[in-house]
Short mmCIF file of C-alpha atoms in Angstrom, two decimals:
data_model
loop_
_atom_site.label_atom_id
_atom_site.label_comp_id
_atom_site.label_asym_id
_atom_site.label_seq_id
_atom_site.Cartn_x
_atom_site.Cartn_y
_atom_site.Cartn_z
CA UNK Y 1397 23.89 -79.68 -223.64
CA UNK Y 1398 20.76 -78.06 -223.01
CA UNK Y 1399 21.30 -76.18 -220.00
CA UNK Y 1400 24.15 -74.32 -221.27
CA UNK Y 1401 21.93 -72.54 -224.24
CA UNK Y 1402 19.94 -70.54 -221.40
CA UNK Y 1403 23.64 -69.16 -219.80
CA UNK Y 1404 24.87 -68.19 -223.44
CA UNK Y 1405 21.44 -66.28 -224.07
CA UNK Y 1406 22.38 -63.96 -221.41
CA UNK Y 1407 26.02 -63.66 -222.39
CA UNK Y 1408 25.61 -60.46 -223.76
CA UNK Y 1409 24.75 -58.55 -221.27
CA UNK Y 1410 25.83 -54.94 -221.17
CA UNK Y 1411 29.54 -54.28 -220.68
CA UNK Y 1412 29.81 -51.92 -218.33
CA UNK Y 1413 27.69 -54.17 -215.76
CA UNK Y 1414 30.19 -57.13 -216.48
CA UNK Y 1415 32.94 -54.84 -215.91
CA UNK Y 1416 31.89 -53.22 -212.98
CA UNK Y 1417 30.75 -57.45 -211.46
CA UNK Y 1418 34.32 -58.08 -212.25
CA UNK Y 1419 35.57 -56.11 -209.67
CA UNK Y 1420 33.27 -55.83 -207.04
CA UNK Y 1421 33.33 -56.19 -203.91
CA UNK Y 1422 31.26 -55.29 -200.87
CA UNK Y 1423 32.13 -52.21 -199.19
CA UNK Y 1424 33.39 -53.00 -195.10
CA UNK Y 1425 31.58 -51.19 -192.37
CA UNK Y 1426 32.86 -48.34 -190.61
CA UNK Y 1427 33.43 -50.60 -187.59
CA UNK Y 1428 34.88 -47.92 -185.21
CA UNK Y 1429 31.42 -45.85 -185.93
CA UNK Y 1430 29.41 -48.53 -186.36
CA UNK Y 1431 30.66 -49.90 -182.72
CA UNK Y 1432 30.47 -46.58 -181.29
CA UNK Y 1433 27.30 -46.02 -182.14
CA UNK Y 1434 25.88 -49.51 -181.16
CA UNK Y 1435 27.18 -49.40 -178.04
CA UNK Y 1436 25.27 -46.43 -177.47
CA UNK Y 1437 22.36 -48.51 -178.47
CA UNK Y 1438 23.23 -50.85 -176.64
CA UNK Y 1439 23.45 -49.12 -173.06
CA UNK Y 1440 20.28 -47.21 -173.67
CA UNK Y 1441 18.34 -49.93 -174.65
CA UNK Y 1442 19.81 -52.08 -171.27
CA UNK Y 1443 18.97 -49.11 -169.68
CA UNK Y 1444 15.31 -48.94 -170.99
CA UNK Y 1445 14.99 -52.68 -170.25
CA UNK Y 1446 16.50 -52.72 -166.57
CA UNK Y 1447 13.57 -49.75 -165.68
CA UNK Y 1448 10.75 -52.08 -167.14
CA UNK Y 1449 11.75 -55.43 -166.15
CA UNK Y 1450 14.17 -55.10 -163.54
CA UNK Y 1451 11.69 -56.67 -161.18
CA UNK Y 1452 11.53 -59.98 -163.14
CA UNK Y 1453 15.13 -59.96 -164.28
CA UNK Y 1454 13.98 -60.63 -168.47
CA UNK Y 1455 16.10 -58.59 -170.78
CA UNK Y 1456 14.91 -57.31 -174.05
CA UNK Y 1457 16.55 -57.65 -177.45
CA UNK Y 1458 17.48 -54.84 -179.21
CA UNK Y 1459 14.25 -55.51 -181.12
CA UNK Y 1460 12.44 -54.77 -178.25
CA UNK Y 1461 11.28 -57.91 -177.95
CA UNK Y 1462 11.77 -60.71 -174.75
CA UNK Y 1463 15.08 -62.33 -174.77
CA UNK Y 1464 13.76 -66.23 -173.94
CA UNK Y 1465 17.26 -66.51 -172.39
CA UNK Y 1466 16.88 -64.52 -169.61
CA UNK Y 1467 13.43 -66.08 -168.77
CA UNK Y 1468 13.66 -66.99 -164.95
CA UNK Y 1469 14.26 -70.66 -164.88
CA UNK Y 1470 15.07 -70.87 -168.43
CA UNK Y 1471 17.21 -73.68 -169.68
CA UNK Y 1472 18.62 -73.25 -172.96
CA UNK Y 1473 17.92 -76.24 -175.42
CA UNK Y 1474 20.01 -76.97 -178.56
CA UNK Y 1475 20.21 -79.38 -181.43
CA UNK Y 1476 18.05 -81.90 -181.10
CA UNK Y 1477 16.22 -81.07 -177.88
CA UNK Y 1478 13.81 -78.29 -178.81
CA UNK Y 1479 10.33 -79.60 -178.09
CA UNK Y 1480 10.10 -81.84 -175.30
CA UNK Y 1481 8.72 -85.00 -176.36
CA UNK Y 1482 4.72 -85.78 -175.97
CA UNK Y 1483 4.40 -81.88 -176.80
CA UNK Y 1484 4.32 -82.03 -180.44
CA UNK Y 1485 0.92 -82.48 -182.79
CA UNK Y 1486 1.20 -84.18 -186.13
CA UNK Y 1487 -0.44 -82.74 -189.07
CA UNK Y 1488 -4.46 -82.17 -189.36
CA UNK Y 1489 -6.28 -84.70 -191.15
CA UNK Y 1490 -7.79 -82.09 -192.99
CA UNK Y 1491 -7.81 -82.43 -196.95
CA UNK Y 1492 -5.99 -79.63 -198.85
CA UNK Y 1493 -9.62 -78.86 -200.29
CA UNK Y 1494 -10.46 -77.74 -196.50
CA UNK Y 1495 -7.10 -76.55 -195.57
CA UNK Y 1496 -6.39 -74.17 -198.18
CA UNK Y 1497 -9.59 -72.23 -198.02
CA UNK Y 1498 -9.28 -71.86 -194.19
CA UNK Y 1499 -5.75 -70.80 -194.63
CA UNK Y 1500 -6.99 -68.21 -197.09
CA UNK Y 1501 -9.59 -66.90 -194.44
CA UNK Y 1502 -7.46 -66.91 -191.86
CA UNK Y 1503 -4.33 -64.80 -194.48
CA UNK Y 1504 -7.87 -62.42 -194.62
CA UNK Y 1505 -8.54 -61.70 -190.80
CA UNK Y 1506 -4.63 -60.77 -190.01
CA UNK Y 1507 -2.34 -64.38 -190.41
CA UNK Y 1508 0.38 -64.28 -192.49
CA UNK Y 1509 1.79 -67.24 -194.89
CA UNK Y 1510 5.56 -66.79 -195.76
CA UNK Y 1511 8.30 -68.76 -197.44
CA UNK Y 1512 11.28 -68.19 -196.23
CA UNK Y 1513 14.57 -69.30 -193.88
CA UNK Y 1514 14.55 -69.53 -190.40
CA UNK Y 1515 17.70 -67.86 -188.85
CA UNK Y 1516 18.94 -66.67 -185.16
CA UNK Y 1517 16.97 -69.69 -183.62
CA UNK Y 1518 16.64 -69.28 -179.15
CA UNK Y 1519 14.66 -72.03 -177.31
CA UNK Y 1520 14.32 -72.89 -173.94
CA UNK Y 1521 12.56 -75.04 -171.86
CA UNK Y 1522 11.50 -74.06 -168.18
CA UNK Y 1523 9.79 -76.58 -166.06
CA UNK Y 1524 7.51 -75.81 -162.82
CA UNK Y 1525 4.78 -77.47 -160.46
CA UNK Y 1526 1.50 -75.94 -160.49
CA UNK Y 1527 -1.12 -77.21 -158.29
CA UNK Y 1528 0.59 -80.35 -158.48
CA UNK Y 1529 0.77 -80.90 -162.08
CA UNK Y 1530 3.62 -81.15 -163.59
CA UNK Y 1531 3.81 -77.91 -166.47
CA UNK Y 1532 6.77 -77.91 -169.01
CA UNK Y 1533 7.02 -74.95 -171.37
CA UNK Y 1534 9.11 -75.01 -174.82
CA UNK Y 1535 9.63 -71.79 -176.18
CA UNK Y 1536 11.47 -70.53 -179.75
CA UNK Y 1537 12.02 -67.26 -180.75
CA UNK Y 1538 13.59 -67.20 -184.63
CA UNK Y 1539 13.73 -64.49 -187.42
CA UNK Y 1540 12.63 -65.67 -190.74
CA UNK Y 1541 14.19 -63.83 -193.77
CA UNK Y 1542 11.74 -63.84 -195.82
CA UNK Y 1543 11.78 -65.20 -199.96
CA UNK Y 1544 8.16 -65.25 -200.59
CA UNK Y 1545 5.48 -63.58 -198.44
CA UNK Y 1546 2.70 -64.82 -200.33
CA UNK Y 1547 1.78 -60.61 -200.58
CA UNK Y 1548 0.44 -61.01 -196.71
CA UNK Y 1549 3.62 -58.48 -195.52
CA UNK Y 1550 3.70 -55.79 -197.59
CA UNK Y 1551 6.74 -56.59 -198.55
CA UNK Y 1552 9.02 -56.94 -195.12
CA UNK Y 1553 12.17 -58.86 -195.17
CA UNK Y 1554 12.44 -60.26 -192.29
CA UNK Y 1555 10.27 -61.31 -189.24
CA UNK Y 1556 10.83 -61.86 -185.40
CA UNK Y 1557 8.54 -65.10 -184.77
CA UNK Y 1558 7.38 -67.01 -181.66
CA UNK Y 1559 6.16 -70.28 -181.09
CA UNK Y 1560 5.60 -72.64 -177.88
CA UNK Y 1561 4.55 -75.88 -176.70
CA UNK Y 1562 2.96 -76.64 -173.37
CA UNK Y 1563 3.26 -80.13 -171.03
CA UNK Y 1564 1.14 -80.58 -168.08
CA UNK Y 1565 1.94 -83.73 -166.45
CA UNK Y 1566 3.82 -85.62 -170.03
CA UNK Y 1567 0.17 -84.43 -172.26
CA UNK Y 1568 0.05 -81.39 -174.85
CA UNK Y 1569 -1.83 -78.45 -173.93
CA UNK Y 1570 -1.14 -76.09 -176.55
CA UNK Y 1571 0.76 -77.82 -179.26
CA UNK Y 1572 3.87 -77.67 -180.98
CA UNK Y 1573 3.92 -78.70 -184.73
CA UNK Y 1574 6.90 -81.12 -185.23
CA UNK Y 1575 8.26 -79.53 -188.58
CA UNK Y 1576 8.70 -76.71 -186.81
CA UNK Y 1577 11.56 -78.94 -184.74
CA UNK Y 1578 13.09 -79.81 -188.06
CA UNK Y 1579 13.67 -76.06 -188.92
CA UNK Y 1580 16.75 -76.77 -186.90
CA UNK Y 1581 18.27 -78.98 -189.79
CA UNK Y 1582 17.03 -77.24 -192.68
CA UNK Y 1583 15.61 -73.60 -191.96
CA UNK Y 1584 13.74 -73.24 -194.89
CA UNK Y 1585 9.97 -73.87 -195.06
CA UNK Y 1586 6.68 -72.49 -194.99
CA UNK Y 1587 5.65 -70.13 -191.84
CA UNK Y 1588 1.42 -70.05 -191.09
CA UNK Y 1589 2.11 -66.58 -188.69
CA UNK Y 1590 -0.47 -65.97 -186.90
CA UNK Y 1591 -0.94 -62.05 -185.52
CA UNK Y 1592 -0.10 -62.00 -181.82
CA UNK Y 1593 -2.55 -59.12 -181.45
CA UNK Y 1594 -5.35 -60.71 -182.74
CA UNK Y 1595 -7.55 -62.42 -180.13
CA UNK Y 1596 -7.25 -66.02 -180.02
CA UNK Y 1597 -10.13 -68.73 -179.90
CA UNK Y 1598 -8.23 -71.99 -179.25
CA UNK Y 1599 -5.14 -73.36 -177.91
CA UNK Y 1600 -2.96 -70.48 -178.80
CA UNK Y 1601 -3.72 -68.02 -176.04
CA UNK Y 1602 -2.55 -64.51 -176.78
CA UNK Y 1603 -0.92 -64.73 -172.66
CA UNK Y 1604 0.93 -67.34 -171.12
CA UNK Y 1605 1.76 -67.65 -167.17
CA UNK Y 1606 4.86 -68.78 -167.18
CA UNK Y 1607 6.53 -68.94 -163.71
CA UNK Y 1608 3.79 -67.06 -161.69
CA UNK Y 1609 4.32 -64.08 -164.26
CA UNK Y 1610 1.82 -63.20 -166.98
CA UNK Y 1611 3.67 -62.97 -170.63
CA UNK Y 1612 1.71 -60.90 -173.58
CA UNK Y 1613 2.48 -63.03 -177.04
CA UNK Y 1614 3.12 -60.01 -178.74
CA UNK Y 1615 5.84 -59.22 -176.12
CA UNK Y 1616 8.01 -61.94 -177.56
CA UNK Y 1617 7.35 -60.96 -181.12
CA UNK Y 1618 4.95 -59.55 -183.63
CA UNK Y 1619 3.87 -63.02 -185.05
CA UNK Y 1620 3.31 -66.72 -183.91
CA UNK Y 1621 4.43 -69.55 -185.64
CA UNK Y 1622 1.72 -71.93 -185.75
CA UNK Y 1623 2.84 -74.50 -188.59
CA UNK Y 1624 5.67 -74.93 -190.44
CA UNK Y 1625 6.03 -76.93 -193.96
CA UNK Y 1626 8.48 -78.07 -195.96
CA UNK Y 1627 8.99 -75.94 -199.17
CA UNK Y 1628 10.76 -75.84 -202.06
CA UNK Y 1629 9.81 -72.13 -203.42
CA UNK Y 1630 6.67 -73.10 -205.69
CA UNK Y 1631 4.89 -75.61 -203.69
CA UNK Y 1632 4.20 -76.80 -199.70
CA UNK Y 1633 4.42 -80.44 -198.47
CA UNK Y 1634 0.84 -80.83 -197.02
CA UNK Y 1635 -0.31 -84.25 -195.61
CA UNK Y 1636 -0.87 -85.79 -199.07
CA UNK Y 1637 1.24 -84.02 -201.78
CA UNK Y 1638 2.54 -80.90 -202.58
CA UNK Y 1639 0.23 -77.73 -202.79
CA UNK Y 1640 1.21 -74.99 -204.87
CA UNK Y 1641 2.16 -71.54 -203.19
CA UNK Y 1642 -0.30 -69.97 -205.57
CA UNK Y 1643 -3.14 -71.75 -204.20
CA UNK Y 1644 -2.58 -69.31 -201.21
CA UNK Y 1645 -2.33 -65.93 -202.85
CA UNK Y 1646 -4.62 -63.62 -201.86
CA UNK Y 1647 -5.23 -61.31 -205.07
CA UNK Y 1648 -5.78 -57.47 -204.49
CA UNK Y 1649 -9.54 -57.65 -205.57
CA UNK Y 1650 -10.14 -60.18 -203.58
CA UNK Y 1651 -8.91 -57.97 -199.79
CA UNK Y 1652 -10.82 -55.18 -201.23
CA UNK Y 1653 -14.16 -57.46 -201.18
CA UNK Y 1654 -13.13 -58.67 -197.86
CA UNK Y 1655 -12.70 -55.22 -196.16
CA UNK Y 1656 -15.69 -53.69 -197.83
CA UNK D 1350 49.62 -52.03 -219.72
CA UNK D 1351 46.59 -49.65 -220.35
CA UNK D 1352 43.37 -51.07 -222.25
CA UNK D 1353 43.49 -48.50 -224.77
CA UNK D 1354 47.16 -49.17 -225.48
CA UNK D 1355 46.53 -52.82 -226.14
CA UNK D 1356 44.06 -52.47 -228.21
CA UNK D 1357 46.24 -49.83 -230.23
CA UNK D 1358 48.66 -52.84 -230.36
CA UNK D 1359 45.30 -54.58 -231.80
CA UNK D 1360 44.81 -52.09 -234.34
CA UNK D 1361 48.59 -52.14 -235.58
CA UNK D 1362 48.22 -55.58 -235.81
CA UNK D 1363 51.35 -55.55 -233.67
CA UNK D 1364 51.77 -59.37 -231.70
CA UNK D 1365 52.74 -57.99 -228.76
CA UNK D 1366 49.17 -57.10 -228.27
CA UNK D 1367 48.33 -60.95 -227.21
CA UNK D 1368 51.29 -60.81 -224.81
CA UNK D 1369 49.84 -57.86 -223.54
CA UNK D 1370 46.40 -58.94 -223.14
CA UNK D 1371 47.44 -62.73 -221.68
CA UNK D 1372 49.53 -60.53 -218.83
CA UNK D 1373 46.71 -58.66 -218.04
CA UNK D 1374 43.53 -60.88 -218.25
CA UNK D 1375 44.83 -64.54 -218.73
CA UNK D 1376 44.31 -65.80 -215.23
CA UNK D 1377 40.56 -64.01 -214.98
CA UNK D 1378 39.83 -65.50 -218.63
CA UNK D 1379 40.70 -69.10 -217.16
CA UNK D 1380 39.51 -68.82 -214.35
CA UNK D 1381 35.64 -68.30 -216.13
CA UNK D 1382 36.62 -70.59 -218.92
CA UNK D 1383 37.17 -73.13 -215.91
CA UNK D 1384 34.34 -72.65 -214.22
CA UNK D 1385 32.43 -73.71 -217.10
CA UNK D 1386 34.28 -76.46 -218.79
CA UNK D 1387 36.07 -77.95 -215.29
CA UNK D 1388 39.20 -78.86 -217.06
CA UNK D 1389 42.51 -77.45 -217.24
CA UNK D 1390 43.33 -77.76 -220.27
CA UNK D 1391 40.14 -76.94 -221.77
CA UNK D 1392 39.92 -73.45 -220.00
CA UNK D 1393 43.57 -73.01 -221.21
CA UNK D 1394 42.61 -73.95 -225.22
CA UNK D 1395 39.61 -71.65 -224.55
CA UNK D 1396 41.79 -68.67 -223.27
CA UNK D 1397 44.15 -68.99 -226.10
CA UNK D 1398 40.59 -69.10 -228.35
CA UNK D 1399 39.97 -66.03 -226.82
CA UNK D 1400 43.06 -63.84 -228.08
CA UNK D 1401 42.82 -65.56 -231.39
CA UNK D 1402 39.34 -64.62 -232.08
CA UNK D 1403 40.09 -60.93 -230.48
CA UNK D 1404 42.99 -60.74 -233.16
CA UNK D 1405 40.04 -61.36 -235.81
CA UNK D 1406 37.65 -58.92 -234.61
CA UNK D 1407 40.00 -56.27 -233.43
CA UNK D 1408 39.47 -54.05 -235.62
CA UNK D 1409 36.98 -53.27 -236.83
CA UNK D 1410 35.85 -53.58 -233.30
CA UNK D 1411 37.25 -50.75 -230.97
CA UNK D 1412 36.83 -51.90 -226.95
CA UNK D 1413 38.64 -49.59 -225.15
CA UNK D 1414 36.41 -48.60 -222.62
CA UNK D 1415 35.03 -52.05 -221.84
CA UNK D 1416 38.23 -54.48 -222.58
CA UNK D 1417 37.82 -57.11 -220.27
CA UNK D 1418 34.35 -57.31 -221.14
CA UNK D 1419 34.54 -57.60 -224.75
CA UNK D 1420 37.34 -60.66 -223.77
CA UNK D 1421 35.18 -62.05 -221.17
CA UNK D 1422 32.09 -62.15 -223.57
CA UNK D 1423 34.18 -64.34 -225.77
CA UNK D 1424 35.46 -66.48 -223.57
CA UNK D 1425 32.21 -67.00 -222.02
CA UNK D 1426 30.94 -68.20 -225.60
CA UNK D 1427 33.73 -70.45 -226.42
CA UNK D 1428 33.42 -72.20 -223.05
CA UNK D 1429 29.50 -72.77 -223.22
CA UNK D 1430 30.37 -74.17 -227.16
CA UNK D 1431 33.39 -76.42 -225.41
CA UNK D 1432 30.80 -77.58 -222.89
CA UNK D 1433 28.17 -78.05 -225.23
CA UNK D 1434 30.01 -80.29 -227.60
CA UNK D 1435 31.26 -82.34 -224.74
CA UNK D 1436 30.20 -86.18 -226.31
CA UNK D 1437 32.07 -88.13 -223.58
CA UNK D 1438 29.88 -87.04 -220.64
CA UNK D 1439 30.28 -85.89 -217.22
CA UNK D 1440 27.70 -82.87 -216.61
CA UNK D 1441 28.82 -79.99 -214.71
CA UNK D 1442 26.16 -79.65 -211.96
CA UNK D 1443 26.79 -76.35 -211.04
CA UNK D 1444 25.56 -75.21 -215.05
CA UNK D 1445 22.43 -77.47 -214.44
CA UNK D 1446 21.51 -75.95 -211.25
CA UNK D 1447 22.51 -72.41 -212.56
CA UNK D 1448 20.03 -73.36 -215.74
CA UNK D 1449 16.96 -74.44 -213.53
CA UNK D 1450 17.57 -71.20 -211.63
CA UNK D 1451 17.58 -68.93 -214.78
CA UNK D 1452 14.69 -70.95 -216.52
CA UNK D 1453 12.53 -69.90 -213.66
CA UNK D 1454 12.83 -66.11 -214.97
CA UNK D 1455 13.44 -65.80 -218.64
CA UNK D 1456 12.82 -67.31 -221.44
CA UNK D 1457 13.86 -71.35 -222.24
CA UNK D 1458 16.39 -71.31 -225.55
CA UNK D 1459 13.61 -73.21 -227.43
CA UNK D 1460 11.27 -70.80 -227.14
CA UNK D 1461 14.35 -67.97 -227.94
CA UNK D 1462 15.71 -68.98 -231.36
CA UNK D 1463 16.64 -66.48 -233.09
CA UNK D 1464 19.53 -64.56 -232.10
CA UNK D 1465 18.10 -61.34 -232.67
CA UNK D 1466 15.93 -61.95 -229.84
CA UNK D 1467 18.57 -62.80 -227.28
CA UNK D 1468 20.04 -59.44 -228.29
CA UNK D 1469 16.43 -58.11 -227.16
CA UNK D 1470 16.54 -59.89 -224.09
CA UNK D 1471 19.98 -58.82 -223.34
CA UNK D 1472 19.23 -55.30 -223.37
CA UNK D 1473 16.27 -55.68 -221.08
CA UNK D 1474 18.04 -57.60 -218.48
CA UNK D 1475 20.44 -55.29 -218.68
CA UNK D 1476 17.97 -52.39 -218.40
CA UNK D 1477 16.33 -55.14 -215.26
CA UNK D 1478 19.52 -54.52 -213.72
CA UNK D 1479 20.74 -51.30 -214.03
CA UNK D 1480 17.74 -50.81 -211.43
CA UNK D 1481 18.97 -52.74 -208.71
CA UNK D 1482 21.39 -52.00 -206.10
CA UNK D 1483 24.87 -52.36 -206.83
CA UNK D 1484 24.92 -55.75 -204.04
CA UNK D 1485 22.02 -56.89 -205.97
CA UNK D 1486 23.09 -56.67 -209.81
CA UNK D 1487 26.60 -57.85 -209.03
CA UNK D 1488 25.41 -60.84 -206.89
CA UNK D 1489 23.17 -61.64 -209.57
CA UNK D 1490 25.92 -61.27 -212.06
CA UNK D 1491 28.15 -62.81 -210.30
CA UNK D 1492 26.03 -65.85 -210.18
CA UNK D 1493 24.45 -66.06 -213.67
CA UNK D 1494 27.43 -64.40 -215.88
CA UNK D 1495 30.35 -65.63 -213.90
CA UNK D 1496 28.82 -68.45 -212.54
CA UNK D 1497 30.19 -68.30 -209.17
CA UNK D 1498 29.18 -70.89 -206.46
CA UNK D 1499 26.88 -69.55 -203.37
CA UNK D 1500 30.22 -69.52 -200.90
CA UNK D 1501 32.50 -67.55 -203.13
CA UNK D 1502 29.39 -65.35 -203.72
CA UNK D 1503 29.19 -65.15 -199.75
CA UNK D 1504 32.70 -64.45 -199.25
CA UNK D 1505 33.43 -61.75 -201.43
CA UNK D 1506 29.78 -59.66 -200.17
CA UNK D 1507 30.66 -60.71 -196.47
CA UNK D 1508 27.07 -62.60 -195.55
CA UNK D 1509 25.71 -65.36 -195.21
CA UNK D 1510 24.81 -68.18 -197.72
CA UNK D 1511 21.33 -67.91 -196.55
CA UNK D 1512 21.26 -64.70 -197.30
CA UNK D 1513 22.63 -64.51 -200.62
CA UNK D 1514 20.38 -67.11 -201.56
CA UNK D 1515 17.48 -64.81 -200.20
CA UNK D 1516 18.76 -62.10 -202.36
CA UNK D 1517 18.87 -64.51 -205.85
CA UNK D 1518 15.78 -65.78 -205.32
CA UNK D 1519 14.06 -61.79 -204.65
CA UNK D 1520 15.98 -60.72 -208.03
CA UNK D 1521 15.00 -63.56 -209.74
CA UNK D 1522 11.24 -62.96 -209.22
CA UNK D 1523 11.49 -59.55 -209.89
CA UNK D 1524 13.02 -60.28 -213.50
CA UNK D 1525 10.13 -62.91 -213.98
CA UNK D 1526 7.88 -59.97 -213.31
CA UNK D 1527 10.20 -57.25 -215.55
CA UNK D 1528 10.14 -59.38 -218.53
CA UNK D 1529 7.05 -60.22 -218.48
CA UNK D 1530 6.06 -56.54 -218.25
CA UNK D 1531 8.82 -54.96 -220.47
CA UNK D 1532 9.09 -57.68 -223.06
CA UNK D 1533 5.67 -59.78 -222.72
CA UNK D 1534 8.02 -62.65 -221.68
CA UNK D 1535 5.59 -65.39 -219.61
CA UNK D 1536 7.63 -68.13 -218.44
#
């Protein structure tokens, strides 16, 4: 059989590191330090948070970043009820010929394109009459531990992510791609990330108003997640067939050019 | 009993050694002979392979220092022959996924014929991972050598599946990128 020639190539592999795999096993925390000093954390980081948003009653994470739970008039969503329906957007009839080369400018001016698995997943929903219309927000917060970051990170691991849909009276106003719903099932995929301290053009505003109260995008995290694809490592599922990851890479040469 | 003592027993060509060996490594011999062949009695004919062919090479061969290795190296072999000359067919999908998985970093066996050129790549995989952390080069060894599925992997380093996964597929690249560099592999 075939695929057992590849596992016997590597069969002889140093001794000592076969040994030592024999055996090992990850070393346990120092949980009575390692609570101590979290705790610590902990209360100065509530601390921190009830000085700067007391007033509004939202907590912070201990990334610093909004906990969407504590949103006033948040209701927390699960399984299948993340995006409200009529607030997602199916994908753009753009051709990958198009797609790929606006991806690639947009990698250039500050996005980032990562492959990797969604983890940690919050959403709520929070309803609320303005002017008479009818305005329903959906709101996700996830980390994304990150496989393949396309060499848009500088190497990070792991990412705190946003993303959000908007209702006013049953239409979309700012959009909600509907892969990014079936993260929920299967967490991997391909992130489009856009910087949420780069100004935005279109639909996704940089601040929302969100119960009377004006909310900075980059106070929920560093990055928001505009599309979401499926992905099996070497290539994205794009409209009409797969596109390989490579297509994206940005080579070295290439940045310099663009910053120059 | 001590390593070094057995294989004294080795050396004196006293029988005792095999007793000695089966108390200490049987069930870890089986257990990888199992995970390979799936059958009972298969890992068991492949264990007792193991002390036979350990009476043959013992000496001129002197493991002391890295016993269970030298044993496990064997075994390893015999099971991947066993498997290999399997007519009446059931294939174990954990090798086939563990095969696609390695094929994406080094070298296919077609292109690898000769076995002085395994030897070659054994040494710098070996050299790959002597670089990593320790989490990294066991979970990777633990994987590839032992063949280990993701949740035992995730139970005995305490995280997730995702996670482990995560890691594999990081080292993975990075060995792509090793060989190609260190041994002007390109897969």
């Amino acid at each position: 059989m075939k695929e057992a020639e590849v596992l016997q190539m590597i069969t002889d592999i140093d001794a000592a590191l076969i040994e030592e795999a024999g055996t090992f096993t990850r070393k346990k925390k120092k949980w009575k330090v390692f609570l101590t000093v979290a705790a610590s954390v902990l209360l100065i980081a509530g601390a921190f948070s009830g000085i700067f948003y007391n007033n509004n009653k939202v907590k912070l994470d201990s990334n610093g970043k909004i906990n969407i739970y504590s949103m006033k008039g948040a209701q927390i969503l699960n399984g299948n009820g993340m995006p409200a329906a009529g607030c997602t957007v199916e994908e753009e009839p753009l051709l990958p010929d198009e797609y790929i080369p606006l991806l690639k400018s947009w990698i250039k001016s500050g996005w980032a394109v990562v492959y990797g698995t969604a983890k940690n997943i919050k959403a709520v929903t929070i309803e609320e009459v303005v002017d008479n219309n009818n305005i329903v927000w959906n709101i996700v917060t996830f980390d994304i531990d990150i496989m393949d970051d396309l060499q848009t990170l500088d190497g990070r691991e792991t990412i705190h992510v946003v993303s959000a849909s908007l209702c006013e009276n049953g239409c979309p106003a700012m959009e909600l791609n509907t892969q990014m719903n079936e993260m929920l099932s299967n967490p991997e995929g391909l992130f489009i990330l856009r910087n949420s301290t780069i100004e935005s053009t279109f639909e996704l505003r940089n601040s929302w108003k969100i119960k009377g109260k004006e909310y900075k995008v980059a106070d929920f995290a560093d990055y928001f997640a505009y599309r979401r694809y499926e992905c099996d490592g070497e290539s994205f599922r794009y409209g009409y067939g797969p596109v390989p990851l490579d297509d994206l890479r940005i080579q070295n040469e290439e940045r310099e050019e663009e910053k120059q | 009993m001590e390593d070094e003592k057995i294989v004294e027993l080795y050396f004196a060509r006293n029988a005792d050694a095999i007793k000695q060996t089966a108390q200490s490594y049987g069930s870890r011999l089986r257990y990888l002979a199992y995970g390979i062949v799936h059958n009972d009695q298969d890992a068991e004919e492949c264990e007792n392979d193991t002390y036979l062919r350990a009476w043959d090479m013992i000496p001129p061969n002197q493991p002391k220092t890295y016993f269970f290795a030298f044993l496990a190296k064997i075994t390893r072999h015999l099971a991947l022959d066993r498997y290999k000359r399997q007519t009446a067919v059931k294939r174990n999908a954990q090798l086939v996924s563990l095969s696609a998985e390695m094929e994406e970093c080094i070298p296919s066996a077609d292109n690898v014929d000769a076995e002085i050129q395994s030897a070659e790549l054994c040494r710098i995989i070996s050299a790959f991972l002597k670089l990593q952390t320790a989490e990294k080069r066991n979970m990777f060894l633990r994987r590839y050598w032992y063949m280990d599925s993701i949740s035992d992997i995730s139970r005995r380093f305490a995280m997730s599946e995702s996670k482990v996964k995560t890691t594999l597929f990081r080292v993975r690249n990075e060995l792509k990128e090793y060989l190609r560099k260190e041994g002007g592999y390109v897969i």
